[in-house]
Amino acid sequence: MKRQTIRVEPLSTYAEARKVPISMAVRSGDFIFVSNIPPYDPATGEIKRFPIERQAEIVLEQIKLCLTAAGSSLDRVIKCNVYCTDAAHFATVNAVYARYFPSDPPARSFICVSAWHGPFDVEIACIATV
């Protein structure tokens, strides 16, 4: 099955500036795979410390942007993986997540990780259909 990388601006440019070898989204057949994306500051493209609620909002908005660029949407997401640096953020991330997936939410995993290369606490990856 042929795969197609999807350029998502400004996120693709942000990753390239940091020399991160990543595609924001890839389409293969009827599936869209969205990479883990850190909470890039929408105003500057920088990765900086925000409260966990704002980080989750930014990441979900960026996932929405990726899905739209790939011809899909949040209501076509079938699986999400949430990666977070602290289990104490579970309730806050859930509250934000519920706003983006208000009914019939996709399958999901919440995975605790030790840390990343930058000052952020959450990334989310997803799989959606076209």
Coordinates of C-alpha atoms in Angstrom, one line a residue:
M1 CA 0.0 0.0 0.0
K2 CA 1.4 3.4 -1.0
R3 CA 2.0 5.9 1.7
Q4 CA 1.8 9.7 1.4
T5 CA 3.4 12.1 3.8
I6 CA 1.3 15.1 4.6
R7 CA 2.9 18.5 5.1
V8 CA 1.2 20.5 7.9
E9 CA 2.1 24.1 8.2
P10 CA 3.4 25.6 10.4
L11 CA 4.2 22.4 12.3
S12 CA 6.3 20.8 9.5
T13 CA 8.5 23.9 9.4
Y14 CA 8.9 23.9 13.2
A15 CA 10.1 20.3 13.1
E16 CA 12.5 21.0 10.2
A17 CA 14.0 24.0 12.1
R18 CA 14.8 21.6 14.9
K19 CA 16.2 19.0 12.5
V20 CA 13.6 16.5 13.6
P21 CA 13.1 13.8 11.0
I22 CA 9.4 13.4 11.2
S23 CA 6.3 13.6 9.1
M24 CA 3.4 15.3 11.0
A25 CA 0.9 13.0 9.3
V26 CA 1.1 10.1 6.9
R27 CA -1.8 8.6 4.8
S28 CA -1.8 5.0 3.9
G29 CA -4.9 3.7 2.2
D30 CA -7.9 4.9 4.2
F31 CA -5.9 5.6 7.4
I32 CA -4.2 8.7 8.7
F33 CA -1.4 8.4 11.2
V34 CA -0.6 11.5 13.2
S35 CA 2.8 11.7 14.9
N36 CA 3.3 12.7 18.5
I37 CA 3.5 16.4 18.4
P38 CA 4.8 18.6 21.3
P39 CA 2.8 21.7 22.3
Y40 CA 4.4 24.2 19.9
D41 CA 3.4 27.7 21.0
P42 CA 0.9 28.7 18.3
A43 CA 2.2 32.3 18.3
T44 CA 6.0 31.6 18.0
G45 CA 6.5 27.9 17.2
E46 CA 8.7 27.6 20.3
I47 CA 8.3 24.8 22.8
K48 CA 8.0 26.4 26.2
R49 CA 6.4 25.6 29.6
F50 CA 2.7 26.1 29.7
P51 CA 0.2 24.8 32.4
I52 CA -0.8 21.1 31.6
E53 CA -4.3 22.2 30.6
R54 CA -3.0 24.6 27.9
Q55 CA -0.4 22.0 26.7
A56 CA -3.2 19.5 26.1
E57 CA -5.3 22.1 24.3
I58 CA -2.5 23.1 22.0
V59 CA -1.6 19.5 21.2
L60 CA -5.2 18.6 20.4
E61 CA -5.6 21.7 18.2
Q62 CA -2.4 20.7 16.4
I63 CA -3.8 17.2 15.9
K64 CA -7.0 18.7 14.5
L65 CA -4.8 20.8 12.1
C66 CA -2.9 17.6 11.0
L67 CA -6.2 15.7 10.4
T68 CA -7.7 18.5 8.4
A69 CA -4.6 18.8 6.3
A70 CA -4.9 15.1 5.6
G71 CA -8.6 15.2 4.7
S72 CA -9.9 13.8 8.0
S73 CA -11.2 15.2 11.3
L74 CA -11.4 14.5 15.0
D75 CA -14.6 12.6 14.7
R76 CA -12.9 10.1 12.5
V77 CA -10.2 9.3 15.0
I78 CA -10.2 5.6 16.0
K79 CA -7.2 5.5 18.4
C80 CA -5.2 7.9 20.5
N81 CA -2.1 7.4 22.5
V82 CA -1.5 10.1 25.2
Y83 CA 2.0 10.3 26.5
C84 CA 2.4 12.3 29.7
T85 CA 5.3 12.9 32.2
D86 CA 3.2 12.6 35.3
A87 CA 0.2 10.5 36.2
A88 CA -1.0 13.4 38.4
H89 CA -2.0 15.1 35.1
F90 CA -4.5 12.4 34.3
A91 CA -7.6 14.2 35.4
T92 CA -6.7 17.5 33.8
V93 CA -5.7 15.9 30.5
N94 CA -9.0 13.9 30.6
A95 CA -11.1 17.1 31.1
V96 CA -9.5 18.7 28.0
Y97 CA -9.6 15.5 26.0
A98 CA -13.4 15.2 26.7
R99 CA -14.0 18.6 25.2
Y100 CA -12.4 17.5 21.9
F101 CA -14.1 14.0 21.9
P102 CA -17.5 14.8 23.6
S103 CA -19.3 11.7 22.5
D104 CA -18.2 8.2 21.3
P105 CA -14.5 8.9 22.1
P106 CA -11.9 6.8 20.3
A107 CA -10.0 4.0 21.9
R108 CA -7.1 5.5 24.0
S109 CA -4.1 4.7 26.0
F110 CA -2.6 7.0 28.7
I111 CA 1.1 6.2 28.9
C112 CA 3.5 7.8 31.5
V113 CA 7.0 8.7 30.2
S114 CA 10.0 10.0 32.1
A115 CA 10.7 13.2 30.2
W116 CA 11.4 14.7 26.8
H117 CA 14.0 16.9 25.2
G118 CA 12.0 20.0 25.9
P119 CA 9.9 21.8 28.6
F120 CA 6.6 20.0 28.0
D121 CA 4.6 17.3 29.6
V122 CA 2.2 15.8 27.0
E123 CA 2.2 14.5 23.5
I124 CA -0.7 12.8 21.7
A125 CA -0.6 10.5 18.6
C126 CA -3.6 9.2 16.8
I127 CA -4.9 7.1 14.0
A128 CA -7.9 8.2 12.0
T129 CA -9.8 7.2 8.9
V130 CA -10.3 9.4 5.8

